[in-house]
Amino acid sequence: MSVPDSEIDHDLLAFMRQALTGTLQPKNPQKLKTYVLESAQYIVDNGIDVALSREHIVKAAEHIYSAMQAKQYSTDTWSIHELHPKAKTRETVDFIFTMDLLNFSFWSEMDVETRFAVEYNGKRWTGYWSLVAALQRALDEGIPITCPYFWVDEQICSEELFKHIFRSATDEDIPLLPERIACLREAGQVVCERYDGTFANMIDEADFSATALVVMLADELSCFRDEHVFEGRRVNFYKRAQILVADLWACFGGESFGEFHDIDELTMFADYRVPVTLTMLHCLQFGPKLEAHIKAKKMIPSGSSWECQLRGASVWCVEMIRREILKRHPKVNINAALIDFYLYDTAKEMEALGAEGLPHHRTRSIWY
Ligand SMILES: Nc1nc2c(c(CN[C@H]3C=C[C@H](O)[C@@H]3O)cn2[C@@H]2O[C@H](COP(=O)(O)O)[C@@H](O)[C@H]2O)c(=O)[nH]1
């Protein structure tokens, strides 16, 4: 006697078939990989314009380790920054999500007096800090800029309002405002439709896995899908997805919304600021044509071979530094994310002191 199709539970059948054939996939596969480190190694093995200096990496590792120890550099440092949120709440989760949706491309051709700047707390903030200041200012003004339901309502959350939120203290506007608006609109739609309007539910879905959360962000939100092609192969950087997870981890001190059992799997966040520090430490060395191009402050197209080499070599370089540190100090609690945070903060300190290194490379994109 055949059973009518309408009465067959196809999901149960599929589950039983997978169980019998040993192909059952866990709901949240914990062992998801981002393939960022593999991408970086492939780029270093196949690129010819950026070299790593092992001798300088070994020296830099000891220097970075000692400096981080001396500064007692840890996840606590994250919250010490004046503009970073301090409360360990869901509101802070929403703030960090908003911040890292927009955390890209603040560099300017203008000088320090005329570049895009945000006035907040009686100071002028530029670069990454201009973003954080603009978000804090909007919240102080009663604008729910960290709410996904707000992002999808184009009547209330209009382009005019975005221009107000990111208004500059100078004549230069924030770069890529339309692209930033598109990031929030897309994220708002996905989070409202699939995660009940809060990013905290996406964190829950990742089930304490940093790599799973990075992969989910890249899979479900095109604005985090920082993937390119180098020498015929796909390479992943996932810079903003990774720094989003690292910001949660650092802000919450590895607990609550910041608890990830595989946080050490994150790599350095391939941006335009940290490579400057790596070159000043002579860990990264550029071929003459690329170096002349960067010195001349010429644009480097997003996704180009040079750009992939700059980003991939930076990721691999920090991984080498991390391994050197752990070789000499096996018990120290240091990972690529913390080394990266330290290198970024150091780059900003050196910039403030007027330390003249090579200029940062100039690529305009939403990826970093
Ligand atoms: N690799 C890496 N890239 C980072 C950061 C941060 C800020 N992170 C804070 C959180 C913890 C740390 O202690 C920092 O205080 C911003 N960026 C990137 O830099 C660029 C902005 O540069 P500038 O225009 O000079 O402000 C832009 O692409 C932005 O995405 C980082 O930490 N690592």
Coordinates of C-alpha atoms and ligand atoms in Angstrom, one line a residue:
M1 CA 0.0 0.0 0.0
S2 CA 1.6 3.3 -1.1
V3 CA 1.4 6.4 1.2
P4 CA 0.1 9.5 -0.4
D5 CA 2.9 12.1 -0.9
S6 CA 1.0 14.7 1.2
E7 CA 1.5 12.4 4.2
I8 CA 5.2 11.9 3.8
D9 CA 7.4 13.9 6.1
H10 CA 10.2 14.7 3.7
D11 CA 12.3 16.5 6.3
L12 CA 12.2 13.5 8.6
L13 CA 13.0 11.2 5.6
A14 CA 16.0 13.5 4.7
F15 CA 17.2 13.5 8.4
M16 CA 17.0 9.7 8.6
R17 CA 18.8 9.3 5.3
Q18 CA 21.7 11.6 6.5
A19 CA 21.8 9.8 9.9
L20 CA 22.0 6.3 8.1
T21 CA 24.6 7.5 5.7
G22 CA 26.6 9.5 8.3
T23 CA 26.2 12.7 6.4
L24 CA 24.3 14.5 9.2
Q25 CA 25.3 18.2 9.3
P26 CA 25.2 19.9 12.8
K27 CA 22.7 22.8 12.9
N28 CA 25.4 25.3 13.6
P29 CA 28.6 23.6 12.3
Q30 CA 31.1 24.7 14.9
K31 CA 34.0 24.0 12.7
L32 CA 33.1 26.6 10.0
K33 CA 36.3 28.2 8.6
T34 CA 36.7 31.8 7.2
Y35 CA 39.6 30.8 5.0
V36 CA 41.2 34.2 5.6
L37 CA 44.5 32.8 6.8
E38 CA 44.6 30.3 3.9
S39 CA 43.9 33.2 1.5
A40 CA 46.7 35.3 3.0
Q41 CA 49.2 32.4 2.7
Y42 CA 48.2 31.9 -1.0
I43 CA 48.7 35.6 -1.7
V44 CA 52.1 35.7 -0.1
D45 CA 53.2 32.5 -1.9
N46 CA 52.0 33.8 -5.3
G47 CA 52.6 37.6 -5.0
I48 CA 55.7 39.4 -6.2
D49 CA 55.3 43.0 -5.1
V50 CA 55.2 42.6 -1.3
A51 CA 57.8 40.7 0.7
L52 CA 57.9 39.7 4.3
S53 CA 61.2 40.1 6.2
R54 CA 61.7 37.2 8.6
E55 CA 64.5 38.9 10.4
H56 CA 62.4 42.0 11.1
I57 CA 59.4 39.9 12.0
V58 CA 61.3 38.2 14.7
K59 CA 62.6 41.5 16.1
A60 CA 59.1 43.1 15.8
A61 CA 57.5 40.2 17.6
E62 CA 59.7 40.7 20.7
H63 CA 59.2 44.5 20.5
I64 CA 55.5 44.2 20.2
Y65 CA 55.3 41.6 23.0
S66 CA 57.4 43.8 25.4
A67 CA 55.4 47.0 24.5
M68 CA 52.1 45.2 25.0
Q69 CA 53.2 43.8 28.4
A70 CA 54.5 47.2 29.5
K71 CA 51.2 48.8 28.6
Q72 CA 49.3 45.9 30.1
Y73 CA 47.5 46.0 26.7
S74 CA 44.4 43.8 26.9
T75 CA 40.7 43.7 25.9
D76 CA 40.2 46.2 28.8
T77 CA 42.0 48.8 26.6
W78 CA 39.0 48.8 24.2
S79 CA 36.6 50.4 26.7
I80 CA 39.2 52.9 27.9
H81 CA 38.9 54.8 24.6
E82 CA 36.9 57.9 25.4
L83 CA 34.2 57.4 22.7
H84 CA 33.8 53.6 22.9
P85 CA 30.6 52.5 24.8
K86 CA 31.2 51.3 28.3
A87 CA 28.0 49.6 29.3
K88 CA 27.9 45.8 28.8
T89 CA 24.3 45.8 27.4
R90 CA 22.3 44.9 24.3
E91 CA 22.3 48.7 23.4
T92 CA 26.1 48.4 23.2
V93 CA 25.8 45.3 20.9
D94 CA 23.6 47.4 18.6
F95 CA 26.1 50.2 18.7
I96 CA 29.0 48.0 17.8
F97 CA 27.0 46.4 15.0
T98 CA 26.1 49.8 13.6
M99 CA 29.7 51.0 14.0
D100 CA 31.3 48.1 12.1
L101 CA 28.7 48.2 9.4
L102 CA 30.1 51.7 8.6
N103 CA 33.8 51.2 9.7
F104 CA 35.5 51.9 6.4
S105 CA 37.3 54.4 4.2
F106 CA 37.9 57.5 6.3
W107 CA 41.1 58.5 4.6
S108 CA 41.2 62.0 3.0
E109 CA 43.4 63.8 0.5
M110 CA 42.8 67.0 2.5
D111 CA 45.1 68.2 5.3
V112 CA 44.3 67.8 9.0
E113 CA 42.5 71.2 9.2
T114 CA 40.2 70.7 6.2
R115 CA 39.6 66.9 6.1
F116 CA 36.1 65.5 7.1
A117 CA 35.8 65.9 10.9
V118 CA 33.0 65.5 13.5
E119 CA 32.6 67.9 16.4
Y120 CA 31.6 66.1 19.6
N121 CA 32.3 66.5 23.3
G122 CA 34.1 69.8 22.5
K123 CA 36.6 68.1 20.2
R124 CA 37.1 67.5 16.5
W125 CA 37.3 63.8 15.6
T126 CA 38.7 62.4 12.3
G127 CA 39.1 59.0 10.8
Y128 CA 37.6 56.0 12.6
W129 CA 36.9 58.2 15.6
S130 CA 34.8 60.6 13.5
L131 CA 32.4 57.6 12.9
V132 CA 32.2 56.7 16.6
A133 CA 31.7 60.4 17.5
A134 CA 28.9 60.8 14.8
L135 CA 27.0 57.8 16.2
Q136 CA 27.4 59.0 19.8
R137 CA 26.2 62.5 18.8
A138 CA 23.2 61.1 17.0
L139 CA 22.2 59.1 20.1
D140 CA 22.6 62.2 22.3
E141 CA 20.3 64.0 19.8
G142 CA 17.7 61.3 20.3
I143 CA 18.1 59.7 16.9
P144 CA 17.8 55.9 17.1
I145 CA 20.7 55.4 14.7
T146 CA 21.6 51.9 16.1
C147 CA 18.1 50.5 15.5
P148 CA 17.6 48.2 12.5
Y149 CA 13.9 49.0 12.3
F150 CA 14.9 52.7 11.9
W151 CA 17.3 51.9 9.1
V152 CA 14.6 50.3 6.9
D153 CA 12.1 53.2 7.3
E154 CA 13.2 55.5 4.5
Q155 CA 10.5 58.0 5.4
I156 CA 11.8 58.7 8.9
C157 CA 15.4 57.6 8.3
S158 CA 15.9 59.7 5.2
E159 CA 19.0 60.6 3.2
E160 CA 18.6 64.1 4.6
L161 CA 18.7 62.8 8.2
F162 CA 21.9 60.7 7.4
K163 CA 23.5 63.9 6.1
H164 CA 22.6 65.6 9.4
I165 CA 24.0 62.6 11.4
F166 CA 27.3 62.6 9.5
R167 CA 27.6 66.4 9.2
S168 CA 31.1 67.7 9.0
A169 CA 32.8 70.4 11.0
T170 CA 34.7 71.2 7.7
D171 CA 33.8 71.6 4.1
E172 CA 34.7 68.0 3.3
D173 CA 31.8 65.5 3.7
I174 CA 32.2 61.9 4.9
P175 CA 33.4 59.7 2.1
L176 CA 31.0 57.1 0.5
L177 CA 27.8 58.3 2.3
P178 CA 25.5 56.6 -0.2
E179 CA 27.4 53.3 0.3
R180 CA 27.1 53.7 4.1
I181 CA 23.4 54.2 3.8
A182 CA 23.1 51.1 1.6
C183 CA 24.9 49.1 4.2
L184 CA 22.5 50.1 6.9
R185 CA 19.4 49.5 4.7
E186 CA 20.6 46.0 3.7
A187 CA 21.5 45.1 7.3
G188 CA 18.2 46.5 8.6
Q189 CA 16.2 44.4 6.1
V190 CA 18.1 41.1 6.9
V191 CA 18.1 41.6 10.7
C192 CA 14.4 42.7 10.9
E193 CA 13.3 39.8 8.6
R194 CA 15.4 37.0 10.0
Y195 CA 16.6 38.0 13.5
D196 CA 13.6 39.8 15.0
G197 CA 15.3 43.2 14.6
T198 CA 18.3 42.7 16.8
F199 CA 21.9 41.6 15.9
A200 CA 22.1 40.0 19.4
N201 CA 19.9 37.1 17.9
M202 CA 22.5 36.6 15.2
I203 CA 25.2 36.3 17.9
D204 CA 23.0 33.7 19.6
E205 CA 22.7 31.8 16.3
A206 CA 26.5 31.6 16.0
D207 CA 26.5 29.6 19.3
F208 CA 29.7 31.1 20.8
S209 CA 31.7 30.6 17.6
A210 CA 33.6 33.7 16.2
T211 CA 34.3 32.0 12.9
A212 CA 30.6 30.9 12.5
L213 CA 29.5 34.5 13.2
V214 CA 32.0 35.9 10.6
V215 CA 30.8 33.3 8.0
M216 CA 27.1 34.1 8.8
L217 CA 27.7 37.8 8.4
A218 CA 29.5 37.3 5.0
D219 CA 26.9 34.8 3.8
E220 CA 23.8 36.9 4.8
L221 CA 25.0 40.4 4.2
S222 CA 26.7 41.4 1.0
C223 CA 28.2 44.5 2.7
F224 CA 30.4 42.2 4.8
R225 CA 31.3 39.9 1.8
D226 CA 34.9 41.1 1.6
E227 CA 35.9 38.5 -1.1
H228 CA 38.1 39.0 -4.1
V229 CA 40.0 37.1 -6.8
F230 CA 43.8 36.9 -6.8
E231 CA 45.7 34.9 -9.5
G232 CA 42.6 33.0 -10.4
R233 CA 41.5 32.0 -6.9
R234 CA 39.0 33.5 -4.5
V235 CA 40.5 35.2 -1.5
N236 CA 38.6 36.2 1.7
F237 CA 39.6 39.0 4.0
Y238 CA 36.3 39.6 5.9
K239 CA 37.9 42.6 7.6
R240 CA 34.7 44.3 8.9
A241 CA 33.0 41.0 9.9
Q242 CA 36.1 40.0 11.8
I243 CA 36.6 43.3 13.5
L244 CA 32.9 43.4 14.5
V245 CA 33.4 40.0 16.3
A246 CA 36.7 41.3 17.9
D247 CA 35.0 44.5 19.0
L248 CA 32.3 42.5 20.7
W249 CA 34.9 40.2 22.3
A250 CA 37.0 43.1 23.5
C251 CA 34.2 45.3 24.7
F252 CA 32.5 42.5 26.7
G253 CA 35.9 41.1 28.0
G254 CA 35.3 37.7 26.4
E255 CA 32.0 37.2 28.3
S256 CA 28.3 37.6 27.6
F257 CA 27.9 38.9 24.0
G258 CA 31.6 38.7 23.7
E259 CA 32.1 35.1 24.6
F260 CA 33.7 33.1 21.7
H261 CA 35.5 29.8 22.2
D262 CA 37.4 30.2 19.0
I263 CA 38.3 33.9 19.1
D264 CA 42.0 33.0 18.5
E265 CA 40.9 31.9 15.0
L266 CA 40.4 35.5 13.9
T267 CA 43.2 37.1 11.8
M268 CA 44.4 40.7 11.6
F269 CA 41.9 43.1 10.1
A270 CA 43.2 44.0 6.6
D271 CA 42.8 47.8 6.6
Y272 CA 45.0 50.7 5.3
R273 CA 46.4 51.8 8.7
V274 CA 48.1 48.7 10.2
P275 CA 50.2 48.0 7.0
V276 CA 51.9 51.4 7.7
T277 CA 53.1 50.2 11.1
L278 CA 54.3 46.9 9.6
T279 CA 56.3 48.8 7.0
M280 CA 57.8 51.1 9.6
L281 CA 58.9 48.0 11.5
H282 CA 60.4 46.8 8.1
C283 CA 58.3 43.6 8.3
L284 CA 56.7 44.4 5.0
Q285 CA 58.8 45.5 2.1
F286 CA 57.3 46.7 -1.2
G287 CA 58.7 46.3 -4.7
P288 CA 60.0 49.6 -6.3
K289 CA 57.0 50.2 -8.5
L290 CA 54.5 49.7 -5.8
E291 CA 56.5 51.7 -3.3
A292 CA 56.8 54.6 -5.8
H293 CA 53.0 54.4 -6.4
I294 CA 52.2 54.6 -2.7
K295 CA 54.7 57.4 -2.1
A296 CA 53.1 59.3 -4.9
K297 CA 49.7 58.8 -3.1
K298 CA 48.2 57.3 -6.3
M299 CA 45.0 55.3 -6.1
I300 CA 45.1 51.5 -6.0
P301 CA 41.9 49.9 -7.3
S302 CA 39.9 47.7 -4.9
G303 CA 40.4 44.1 -5.7
S304 CA 43.5 44.7 -7.7
S305 CA 46.6 42.5 -7.5
W306 CA 48.6 45.1 -5.6
E307 CA 45.7 45.7 -3.1
C308 CA 45.2 42.0 -2.5
Q309 CA 49.0 41.6 -1.9
L310 CA 49.1 44.6 0.6
R311 CA 46.1 43.1 2.5
G312 CA 47.1 39.4 2.3
A313 CA 50.8 40.1 3.3
S314 CA 49.6 42.2 6.3
V315 CA 47.3 39.4 7.5
W316 CA 50.1 36.8 7.1
C317 CA 52.7 39.1 8.7
V318 CA 50.6 39.5 11.8
E319 CA 50.1 35.7 11.9
M320 CA 53.9 35.3 11.8
I321 CA 54.4 37.8 14.6
R322 CA 51.7 36.0 16.6
R323 CA 53.5 32.7 16.2
E324 CA 56.9 34.2 17.1
I325 CA 55.5 35.7 20.3
L326 CA 53.9 32.4 21.3
K327 CA 57.1 30.5 20.5
R328 CA 59.0 32.6 23.0
H329 CA 56.1 33.2 25.5
P330 CA 53.8 30.1 25.2
K331 CA 51.7 31.1 28.2
V332 CA 50.9 34.7 27.1
N333 CA 47.3 35.4 26.3
I334 CA 47.8 37.2 23.0
N335 CA 46.0 36.6 19.6
A336 CA 45.9 38.2 16.2
A337 CA 43.0 40.5 17.1
L338 CA 44.8 41.9 20.2
I339 CA 48.0 42.4 18.2
D340 CA 46.0 44.1 15.5
F341 CA 44.3 46.5 18.0
Y342 CA 47.7 47.3 19.4
L343 CA 49.2 48.0 16.0
Y344 CA 46.3 50.2 15.0
D345 CA 46.5 52.2 18.2
T346 CA 50.2 52.5 17.8
A347 CA 49.8 53.7 14.2
K348 CA 47.5 56.5 15.5
E349 CA 49.9 57.4 18.3
M350 CA 52.8 57.7 15.8
E351 CA 50.6 59.7 13.4
A352 CA 49.7 62.1 16.2
L353 CA 53.5 62.5 16.9
G354 CA 54.0 63.3 13.3
A355 CA 56.1 60.2 12.7
E356 CA 56.6 60.2 9.0
G357 CA 56.4 56.7 7.6
L358 CA 55.4 55.7 4.1
P359 CA 51.9 57.1 3.5
H360 CA 49.1 54.5 3.7
H361 CA 47.9 53.1 0.4
R362 CA 44.8 54.7 -1.1
T363 CA 41.9 52.4 -2.0
R364 CA 38.4 53.6 -1.8
S365 CA 35.9 50.8 -0.9
I366 CA 33.4 49.7 1.6
W367 CA 35.6 46.8 2.7
Y368 CA 38.0 48.7 5.1
Ligands
LIG1 N1 43.2 46.8 11.5 C1 42.5 47.7 12.1 N2 41.8 48.6 11.5 C2 41.1 49.5 12.2 C3 41.0 49.5 13.6 C4 40.2 50.6 13.9 C5 39.8 51.0 15.3 N3 39.6 49.9 16.2 C6 39.6 50.4 17.6 C7 39.1 49.3 18.4 C8 40.1 48.7 19.1 C9 41.4 49.4 18.9 O1 42.0 49.6 20.1 C10 41.0 50.6 18.1 O2 40.9 51.7 19.1 C11 39.8 51.2 12.7 N4 40.3 50.5 11.7 C12 40.3 50.8 10.3 O3 41.3 51.8 10.1 C13 40.9 52.7 9.1 C14 40.6 54.0 9.8 O4 41.9 54.5 10.1 P1 42.0 56.1 10.4 O5 41.5 56.8 9.1 O6 43.5 56.4 10.6 O7 41.1 56.4 11.6 C15 39.6 52.2 8.6 O8 39.8 51.2 7.6 C16 39.0 51.4 9.8 O9 38.1 50.4 9.4 C17 41.7 48.5 14.3 O10 41.7 48.4 15.5 N5 42.4 47.6 13.5

